[in-house]
CSV table of C-alpha atoms in Angstrom, one decimal:
chain,number,residue,atom,x,y,z
X,1,MET,CA,-30.2,18.5,-3.7
X,2,LYS,CA,-26.4,17.6,-2.7
X,3,LEU,CA,-23.9,16.9,-5.3
X,4,MET,CA,-20.0,15.7,-4.5
X,5,HIS,CA,-17.7,17.0,-7.3
X,6,LEU,CA,-14.9,15.2,-8.1
X,7,SER,CA,-12.4,15.2,-11.2
X,8,ASP,CA,-9.0,14.4,-12.6
X,9,LEU,CA,-8.4,10.8,-10.6
X,10,HIS,CA,-5.7,10.2,-13.0
X,11,ILE,CA,-6.0,6.5,-12.3
X,12,GLY,CA,-2.9,4.8,-13.3
X,13,LYS,CA,-0.5,8.1,-13.3
X,14,ARG,CA,3.0,7.7,-12.6
X,15,VAL,CA,4.8,10.9,-10.9
X,16,ASN,CA,8.6,10.8,-11.0
X,17,GLU,CA,8.6,7.4,-12.1
X,18,PHE,CA,6.8,6.4,-9.0
X,19,SER,CA,3.4,4.4,-9.6
X,20,MET,CA,0.5,6.0,-7.8
X,21,LEU,CA,-2.1,3.2,-7.7
X,22,GLU,CA,-1.5,2.5,-4.0
X,23,GLU,CA,-2.1,6.4,-3.2
X,24,GLN,CA,-5.1,6.4,-5.6
X,25,ARG,CA,-6.7,3.1,-4.2
X,26,TYR,CA,-6.5,4.7,-0.7
X,27,ILE,CA,-7.8,8.3,-1.4
X,28,LEU,CA,-10.7,6.9,-3.6
X,29,LYS,CA,-11.6,4.6,-0.4
X,30,GLU,CA,-11.7,7.6,1.6
X,31,ILE,CA,-14.0,8.9,-0.8
X,32,ILE,CA,-16.4,6.4,-0.4
X,33,LYS,CA,-16.1,7.3,3.6
X,34,ILE,CA,-17.3,10.7,2.7
X,35,ALA,CA,-19.8,10.0,0.2
X,36,TYR,CA,-21.4,7.6,3.0
X,37,ALA,CA,-21.2,10.1,5.7
X,38,GLU,CA,-22.2,12.7,3.4
X,39,LYS,CA,-25.1,11.3,1.5
X,40,PRO,CA,-25.0,13.2,-1.7
X,41,GLN,CA,-27.8,12.5,-4.5
X,42,ALA,CA,-25.4,12.5,-6.9
X,43,VAL,CA,-21.5,12.6,-7.7
X,44,LEU,CA,-20.1,14.5,-10.7
X,45,ILE,CA,-16.8,13.4,-12.3
X,46,SER,CA,-15.5,15.7,-14.4
X,47,GLY,CA,-13.0,14.0,-16.7
X,48,ASP,CA,-9.7,12.7,-16.9
X,49,VAL,CA,-10.7,9.7,-15.0
X,50,TYR,CA,-7.4,8.2,-16.4
X,51,ASP,CA,-3.9,9.2,-17.2
X,52,LYS,CA,-3.7,7.5,-20.6
X,53,PRO,CA,-6.4,7.1,-23.3
X,54,VAL,CA,-5.4,3.4,-23.0
X,55,PRO,CA,-5.2,3.0,-19.4
X,56,PRO,CA,-3.3,-0.4,-18.3
X,57,ALA,CA,-5.3,-3.2,-16.9
X,58,GLU,CA,-4.9,-2.1,-13.1
X,59,ALA,CA,-6.0,1.2,-13.3
X,60,VAL,CA,-9.3,-0.1,-15.0
X,61,ALA,CA,-9.9,-2.4,-12.2
X,62,VAL,CA,-9.5,0.6,-9.5
X,63,PHE,CA,-12.1,2.7,-11.0
X,64,ASP,CA,-14.1,0.0,-11.7
X,65,ASP,CA,-14.3,-1.0,-7.9
X,66,PHE,CA,-14.6,2.8,-7.0
X,67,LEU,CA,-17.8,2.7,-9.2
X,68,VAL,CA,-19.6,-0.5,-7.6
X,69,HIS,CA,-18.8,0.7,-4.4
X,70,LEU,CA,-20.4,4.2,-5.2
X,71,ALA,CA,-23.7,2.4,-6.8
X,72,LYS,CA,-24.0,0.3,-3.5
X,73,LEU,CA,-24.7,3.8,-1.8
X,74,ASP,CA,-27.9,4.4,-4.0
X,75,LEU,CA,-26.7,7.4,-5.4
X,76,GLN,CA,-26.2,8.6,-9.1
X,77,VAL,CA,-22.9,8.9,-10.6
X,78,PHE,CA,-22.3,11.1,-13.7
X,79,VAL,CA,-18.7,10.6,-15.6
X,80,ILE,CA,-17.3,12.3,-18.3
X,81,SER,CA,-14.1,12.3,-20.4
X,82,GLY,CA,-11.2,14.4,-20.2
X,83,ASN,CA,-8.3,15.2,-22.3
X,84,HIS,CA,-6.4,12.3,-21.0
X,85,ASP,CA,-9.1,9.7,-21.5
X,86,SER,CA,-10.3,7.9,-24.4
X,87,PRO,CA,-14.4,9.1,-24.7
X,88,ASP,CA,-14.9,5.5,-26.6
X,89,ARG,CA,-13.5,3.4,-24.0
X,90,LEU,CA,-14.8,5.4,-20.9
X,91,ALA,CA,-18.2,5.3,-22.4
X,92,PHE,CA,-18.2,1.3,-22.9
X,93,GLY,CA,-21.0,-0.5,-21.5
X,94,GLY,CA,-22.7,2.9,-20.6
X,95,ARG,CA,-25.9,2.1,-21.7
X,96,LEU,CA,-26.3,-1.0,-19.3
X,97,MET,CA,-24.8,1.2,-16.3
X,98,HIS,CA,-27.5,3.9,-17.1
X,99,LYS,CA,-30.0,1.5,-15.1
X,100,SER,CA,-27.8,1.3,-12.1
X,101,GLY,CA,-27.3,5.1,-12.0
X,102,VAL,CA,-24.1,5.3,-13.4
X,103,HIS,CA,-24.5,8.0,-16.4
X,104,LEU,CA,-21.0,7.6,-18.5
X,105,SER,CA,-21.3,10.6,-21.4
X,106,PRO,CA,-20.4,9.5,-24.8
X,107,ILE,CA,-18.1,10.8,-27.5
X,108,TYR,CA,-19.5,14.2,-28.3
X,109,GLN,CA,-22.7,14.2,-30.3
X,110,LYS,CA,-25.0,17.3,-31.7
X,111,ASP,CA,-27.6,16.0,-29.0
X,112,ILE,CA,-26.9,16.6,-25.5
X,113,THR,CA,-29.8,15.3,-23.4
X,114,PRO,CA,-30.0,16.3,-19.7
X,115,ILE,CA,-30.7,13.7,-17.0
X,116,THR,CA,-33.4,15.1,-15.2
X,117,LEU,CA,-33.1,14.4,-10.9
X,118,GLN,CA,-35.7,15.6,-8.9
X,119,ASP,CA,-36.0,17.2,-5.2
X,120,ASP,CA,-38.3,19.3,-2.8
X,121,TYR,CA,-37.9,22.1,-5.3
X,122,GLY,CA,-38.9,20.2,-8.5
X,123,ALA,CA,-36.1,19.1,-11.2
X,124,VAL,CA,-32.2,19.5,-11.4
X,125,CYS,CA,-31.0,19.2,-15.1
X,126,ILE,CA,-27.8,17.3,-15.2
X,127,TYR,CA,-25.8,18.0,-18.9
X,128,MET,CA,-22.7,16.3,-19.5
X,129,LEU,CA,-20.2,18.0,-22.2
X,130,PRO,CA,-17.0,15.9,-22.1
X,131,PHE,CA,-13.7,17.3,-23.0
X,132,ILE,CA,-14.0,19.1,-26.6
X,133,LYS,CA,-11.9,20.6,-29.0
X,134,PRO,CA,-13.0,23.1,-32.1
X,135,ILE,CA,-12.7,20.2,-34.7
X,136,HIS,CA,-15.1,18.1,-33.0
X,137,VAL,CA,-17.8,20.5,-32.9
X,138,LYS,CA,-17.0,21.6,-36.7
X,139,VAL,CA,-17.5,18.0,-37.7
X,140,CYS,CA,-21.0,17.7,-36.0
X,141,PHE,CA,-21.8,21.5,-37.4
X,142,PRO,CA,-19.8,22.0,-40.7
X,143,ASP,CA,-21.7,25.3,-41.6
X,144,ALA,CA,-20.7,26.8,-38.1
X,145,ASP,CA,-18.2,29.5,-37.9
X,146,ILE,CA,-16.1,27.8,-35.2
X,147,VAL,CA,-12.1,29.1,-34.9
X,148,THR,CA,-11.5,29.0,-31.1
X,149,TYR,CA,-12.1,27.0,-28.3
X,150,THR,CA,-14.6,29.4,-27.1
X,151,ASP,CA,-16.8,29.5,-30.2
X,152,ALA,CA,-16.8,25.2,-29.9
X,153,VAL,CA,-17.9,25.5,-26.3
X,154,ARG,CA,-20.5,28.2,-26.8
X,155,HIS,CA,-22.1,26.2,-29.9
X,156,ALA,CA,-22.1,23.1,-28.1
X,157,ILE,CA,-23.9,24.7,-25.1
X,158,GLN,CA,-26.5,26.4,-27.4
X,159,GLN,CA,-27.7,23.1,-28.7
X,160,MET,CA,-28.8,22.4,-25.7
X,161,ASP,CA,-32.3,24.0,-25.2
X,162,ILE,CA,-31.9,25.1,-21.6
X,163,ASP,CA,-34.5,26.2,-19.7
X,164,THR,CA,-33.0,28.5,-17.4
X,165,ILE,CA,-36.4,28.4,-15.3
X,166,LYS,CA,-34.9,25.2,-14.1
X,167,ARG,CA,-32.0,24.6,-11.8
X,168,ASN,CA,-29.0,23.7,-14.8
X,169,VAL,CA,-25.8,21.3,-13.8
X,170,LEU,CA,-23.2,21.3,-16.0
X,171,LEU,CA,-20.3,19.0,-16.1
X,172,THR,CA,-17.2,19.9,-18.5
X,173,HIS,CA,-13.5,19.6,-18.8
X,174,GLN,CA,-12.1,22.5,-20.2
X,175,PHE,CA,-9.6,25.3,-19.2
X,176,VAL,CA,-11.3,28.4,-18.1
X,177,ILE,CA,-9.8,31.9,-18.9
X,178,GLY,CA,-8.6,33.0,-15.2
X,179,SER,CA,-7.9,29.9,-13.7
X,180,GLU,CA,-4.7,29.2,-12.3
X,181,ARG,CA,-2.5,25.9,-13.6
X,182,SER,CA,0.0,23.5,-12.0
X,183,GLU,CA,3.3,22.2,-13.5
X,184,SER,CA,1.5,18.1,-14.1
X,185,GLU,CA,-1.5,19.3,-16.4
X,186,GLU,CA,-1.4,19.5,-20.2
X,187,VAL,CA,-0.7,22.9,-21.5
X,188,SER,CA,-1.5,24.4,-24.8
X,189,VAL,CA,1.2,26.5,-26.5
X,190,GLY,CA,-0.1,30.2,-25.9
X,191,GLY,CA,-3.2,29.0,-24.0
X,192,THR,CA,-5.0,28.5,-27.2
X,193,ASP,CA,-7.0,26.1,-25.4
X,194,GLY,CA,-8.7,28.7,-22.9
X,195,ILE,CA,-12.7,29.5,-22.7
X,196,SER,CA,-14.3,32.5,-21.7
X,197,ALA,CA,-16.7,32.2,-18.5
X,198,ASP,CA,-19.4,33.8,-19.9
X,199,VAL,CA,-20.4,31.1,-22.1
X,200,PHE,CA,-21.3,29.4,-18.8
X,201,ASP,CA,-23.8,31.7,-17.8
X,202,ASP,CA,-27.2,29.5,-18.2
X,203,PHE,CA,-25.8,27.1,-15.6
X,204,ASP,CA,-26.4,27.0,-11.9
X,205,TYR,CA,-23.2,25.2,-11.0
X,206,VAL,CA,-20.6,24.3,-13.3
X,207,ALA,CA,-18.4,21.3,-12.2
X,208,LEU,CA,-15.3,22.0,-13.9
X,209,GLY,CA,-12.5,19.3,-14.5
X,210,HIS,CA,-8.9,19.9,-16.2
X,211,ILE,CA,-7.1,22.2,-13.6
X,212,HIS,CA,-6.0,20.3,-10.6
X,213,LYS,CA,-5.9,23.5,-7.9
X,214,PRO,CA,-9.2,23.8,-6.3
X,215,GLN,CA,-10.5,27.1,-7.0
X,216,TYR,CA,-13.1,28.8,-8.6
X,217,VAL,CA,-13.2,31.4,-12.0
X,218,LYS,CA,-15.4,34.4,-11.9
X,219,ARG,CA,-17.9,33.5,-10.0
X,220,GLU,CA,-17.7,30.9,-6.8
X,221,THR,CA,-20.4,28.4,-8.5
X,222,LEU,CA,-18.0,28.0,-11.7
X,223,ARG,CA,-15.5,25.8,-10.0
X,224,TYR,CA,-12.6,23.3,-10.2
X,225,CYS,CA,-12.6,20.8,-7.3
X,226,GLY,CA,-8.9,19.9,-8.3
X,227,THR,CA,-7.4,16.7,-8.1
X,228,PRO,CA,-7.8,14.4,-5.0
X,229,LEU,CA,-3.9,13.9,-4.9
X,230,LYS,CA,-0.8,16.0,-5.3
X,231,TYR,CA,0.6,14.9,-9.2
X,232,SER,CA,3.5,17.1,-9.1
X,233,PHE,CA,6.0,19.5,-6.6
X,234,SER,CA,4.4,22.6,-7.8
X,235,GLU,CA,1.0,21.3,-5.7
X,236,CYS,CA,3.0,20.9,-2.5
X,237,LYS,CA,1.0,23.8,-1.0
X,238,HIS,CA,-2.3,22.6,-2.4
X,239,LYS,CA,-5.2,21.7,0.0
X,240,LYS,CA,-6.8,18.9,-1.7
X,241,SER,CA,-10.3,18.1,-1.2
X,242,ILE,CA,-14.0,17.4,-2.1
X,243,THR,CA,-16.7,20.1,-3.2
X,244,MET,CA,-19.6,19.5,-2.1
X,245,VAL,CA,-22.5,21.6,-3.5
X,246,ASP,CA,-25.9,22.1,-1.8
X,247,ILE,CA,-28.7,23.2,-4.2
X,248,ALA,CA,-32.1,24.3,-3.0
X,249,GLN,CA,-34.1,26.6,-4.8
X,250,LYS,CA,-32.9,28.5,-7.9
X,251,GLY,CA,-30.2,30.8,-7.1
X,252,ASP,CA,-29.9,29.3,-3.3
X,253,ILE,CA,-26.7,27.6,-3.7
X,254,THR,CA,-24.1,26.5,-0.6
X,255,ILE,CA,-20.6,25.3,-1.8
X,256,HIS,CA,-18.3,23.7,0.9
X,257,THR,CA,-15.3,21.7,0.9
X,258,ILE,CA,-14.1,18.4,2.8
X,259,PRO,CA,-10.2,17.9,3.2
X,260,LEU,CA,-8.8,14.9,1.6
X,261,ILE,CA,-5.7,13.6,3.7
X,262,PRO,CA,-3.4,11.2,1.6
X,263,LYS,CA,-1.7,8.3,2.3
X,264,ARG,CA,2.0,9.7,1.6
X,265,ASP,CA,2.1,13.3,1.2
X,266,MET,CA,4.4,15.5,-1.3
X,267,LYS,CA,7.1,17.5,0.2
X,268,GLN,CA,10.1,19.8,-0.5
X,269,ILE,CA,13.0,20.1,1.6
X,270,LYS,CA,16.3,22.2,0.9
X,271,GLY,CA,19.8,22.0,3.2
X,272,THR,CA,23.4,20.6,3.4
X,273,TYR,CA,23.7,16.6,2.9
X,274,LEU,CA,24.9,17.0,7.0
X,275,GLU,CA,21.7,19.0,8.1
X,276,LEU,CA,19.3,16.9,6.2
X,277,THR,CA,20.7,13.6,7.4
X,278,ALA,CA,20.7,14.8,11.3
X,279,LYS,CA,18.7,13.0,13.4
X,280,SER,CA,17.1,15.7,15.0
X,281,TYR,CA,16.0,17.1,11.5
X,282,TYR,CA,14.4,14.0,10.0
X,283,GLU,CA,12.8,13.0,13.3
X,284,THR,CA,10.6,16.0,12.7
X,285,LEU,CA,9.3,14.7,9.4
X,286,CYS,CA,6.9,12.0,8.1
X,287,LEU,CA,9.9,9.8,6.1
X,288,GLU,CA,7.1,7.7,4.1
X,289,ASP,CA,6.1,10.7,2.2
X,290,TYR,CA,7.3,11.7,-1.4
X,291,TYR,CA,10.2,14.4,-1.3
X,292,HIS,CA,12.1,16.9,-3.5
X,293,ILE,CA,15.6,17.2,-1.9
X,294,THR,CA,17.6,19.9,-3.0
X,295,LEU,CA,21.2,20.1,-1.5
X,296,THR,CA,23.4,23.3,-1.3
X,297,ASP,CA,26.6,21.7,-0.9
X,298,GLU,CA,29.1,22.9,-3.0
X,299,GLU,CA,30.9,19.3,-3.7
X,300,ASP,CA,28.6,16.5,-5.1
X,301,ILE,CA,28.2,13.8,-2.6
X,302,PRO,CA,28.9,10.3,-3.5
X,303,ASP,CA,26.3,8.0,-4.2
X,304,VAL,CA,24.0,10.6,-2.4
X,305,LEU,CA,20.9,9.3,-3.8
X,306,GLN,CA,21.3,5.8,-1.9
X,307,LYS,CA,22.2,7.6,1.2
X,308,LEU,CA,19.8,9.6,1.4
X,309,ARG,CA,17.1,6.8,0.8
X,310,VAL,CA,18.3,5.1,3.7
X,311,ILE,CA,16.2,7.7,5.7
X,312,TYR,CA,14.1,9.2,3.1
X,313,PRO,CA,12.7,6.0,1.0
X,314,ASN,CA,10.4,7.9,-1.1
X,315,ILE,CA,12.8,10.4,-2.9
X,316,MET,CA,11.1,11.5,-6.3
X,317,LYS,CA,13.6,14.3,-7.2
X,318,LEU,CA,17.1,15.1,-6.0
X,319,ASP,CA,19.3,18.2,-7.3
X,320,TYR,CA,21.5,20.6,-6.1
X,321,ASP,CA,21.4,24.4,-5.6
X,322,ASN,CA,24.7,25.9,-5.0
X,323,GLN,CA,27.3,28.1,-6.6
X,324,ARG,CA,27.7,25.8,-9.8
X,325,THR,CA,24.1,25.4,-10.6
X,326,LYS,CA,23.6,29.4,-9.9
X,327,ASN,CA,26.4,30.5,-12.3
X,328,ILE,CA,26.5,27.8,-15.3
X,329,GLN,CA,28.6,29.3,-17.8
X,330,ASN,CA,29.0,28.6,-21.4
X,331,ILE,CA,32.3,26.8,-22.3
X,332,SER,CA,34.3,28.1,-25.2
X,333,PHE,CA,37.6,27.4,-26.3
X,334,CYS,CA,40.0,29.6,-27.9
X,335,ASP,CA,43.6,29.4,-29.9
X,336,ASP,CA,45.5,30.2,-26.4
X,337,MET,CA,44.1,26.6,-24.9
X,338,GLU,CA,46.7,24.9,-27.1
X,339,LYS,CA,49.1,26.6,-25.0
X,340,LEU,CA,48.1,25.0,-21.7
X,341,THR,CA,49.3,22.2,-20.2
X,342,PRO,CA,46.8,18.9,-19.5
X,343,LEU,CA,46.4,20.3,-15.7
X,344,GLU,CA,45.8,23.8,-16.6
X,345,LEU,CA,43.4,22.6,-19.3
X,346,ILE,CA,41.4,20.4,-16.7
X,347,ALA,CA,41.6,23.4,-14.1
X,348,THR,CA,40.1,25.8,-16.7
X,349,PHE,CA,37.4,23.4,-17.6
X,350,TYR,CA,36.1,22.5,-14.0
X,351,GLU,CA,36.4,26.1,-13.0
X,352,MET,CA,34.0,26.8,-16.1
X,353,GLN,CA,31.8,24.1,-15.0
X,354,ASN,CA,31.8,24.6,-11.3
X,355,ASN,CA,32.3,28.3,-10.9
X,356,GLN,CA,34.9,27.3,-8.5
X,357,LEU,CA,39.0,26.6,-8.4
X,358,LEU,CA,40.3,23.1,-7.7
X,359,SER,CA,41.4,22.6,-4.4
X,360,ASP,CA,44.9,21.8,-3.6
X,361,VAL,CA,44.0,17.9,-2.8
X,362,GLN,CA,42.2,17.8,-6.3
X,363,LYS,CA,45.0,19.6,-8.1
X,364,GLU,CA,47.7,16.5,-6.6
X,365,PHE,CA,45.4,14.1,-7.9
X,366,LEU,CA,44.9,15.0,-11.1
X,367,GLN,CA,48.7,16.1,-11.2
X,368,ASN,CA,49.5,12.6,-10.6
X,369,LEU,CA,46.9,10.8,-13.0
X,370,VAL,CA,48.0,13.1,-15.6
X,371,GLU,CA,51.8,11.8,-14.9
X,372,LYS,CA,50.6,8.3,-14.9
X,373,VAL,CA,48.7,8.7,-18.4
X,374,TRP,CA,51.6,10.5,-20.2
X,375,GLU,CA,54.0,7.8,-19.0
X,376,GLY,CA,52.0,5.0,-20.0
X,377,GLU,CA,52.0,6.4,-23.4
X,378,GLN,CA,55.9,6.9,-23.9
């Protein structure tokens, strides 16, 4: 049985105030093309379908269109909610969609009944466990000793009555200890949301969601497929992909990935203003990509963002890396400050803030300015 594993679509997300909806529409169409070519029996979507619990109407329309196209391919679709989703909203209409082969996990309840698919080797049982916190499980089992996230997930799995002779697949959306996080993820203080990998031992394949970098934890079949798009500059080096899982007889699983190429990539470049605006430099780049630009000029460039956007229209982030930013000093005043002239005060402040002295041109400008202000007060 061939499965396509997706997660963390984050439809409706904004990155540095840029809407990603256009990019998401594009990449979801690419995924449909891959599904058409690969012909999986099922698509697993492991949470964070939307970026917000109450997604904008445009985001809902994008996901609706995606589901409709998947359903036309005559395959089964399994969807669980993540920590960014509202489980109630995501599951709306689930019982009606079930007949069309689209299975939406409801809010967590005591009993999770698997959906069974058949192939030449027999049954494959698909379990859907949405994002849960200890309190969610504690409400259902008030007498259970549940304190940590590991306790919660372990107890929820223990209620599933898994037949380990069969082939079992789990969709879940949690942080498994040992996985590598990115800046674009929601992080709990101190890693208190971490779950031990051994709670998933009864499953042949665990389709994880929540972590944005493609990776596996402890074993190859305990896997994060990652996001289909880059959602922070910490992900610049990530190779986004779809995870394809081929399950033959019990214990025989093959995994491979298919690269996803975005409409616009996310890149980081660094240099002086003159270096980055040289034609010989920017002609080698895809200028429509999203950029984080770091300037190394010691002096701030007036209206630099507007000037750079003439060449790089999709600048998401701009900052400086120079002596001033490397050696930011705490500015403090002492009694001797009262004895300084206005120009000396400004020069002292400038040196503390920028870690360099005023130039002669700057001094002359400031001296003339101070004299004009002083004359106006006489």
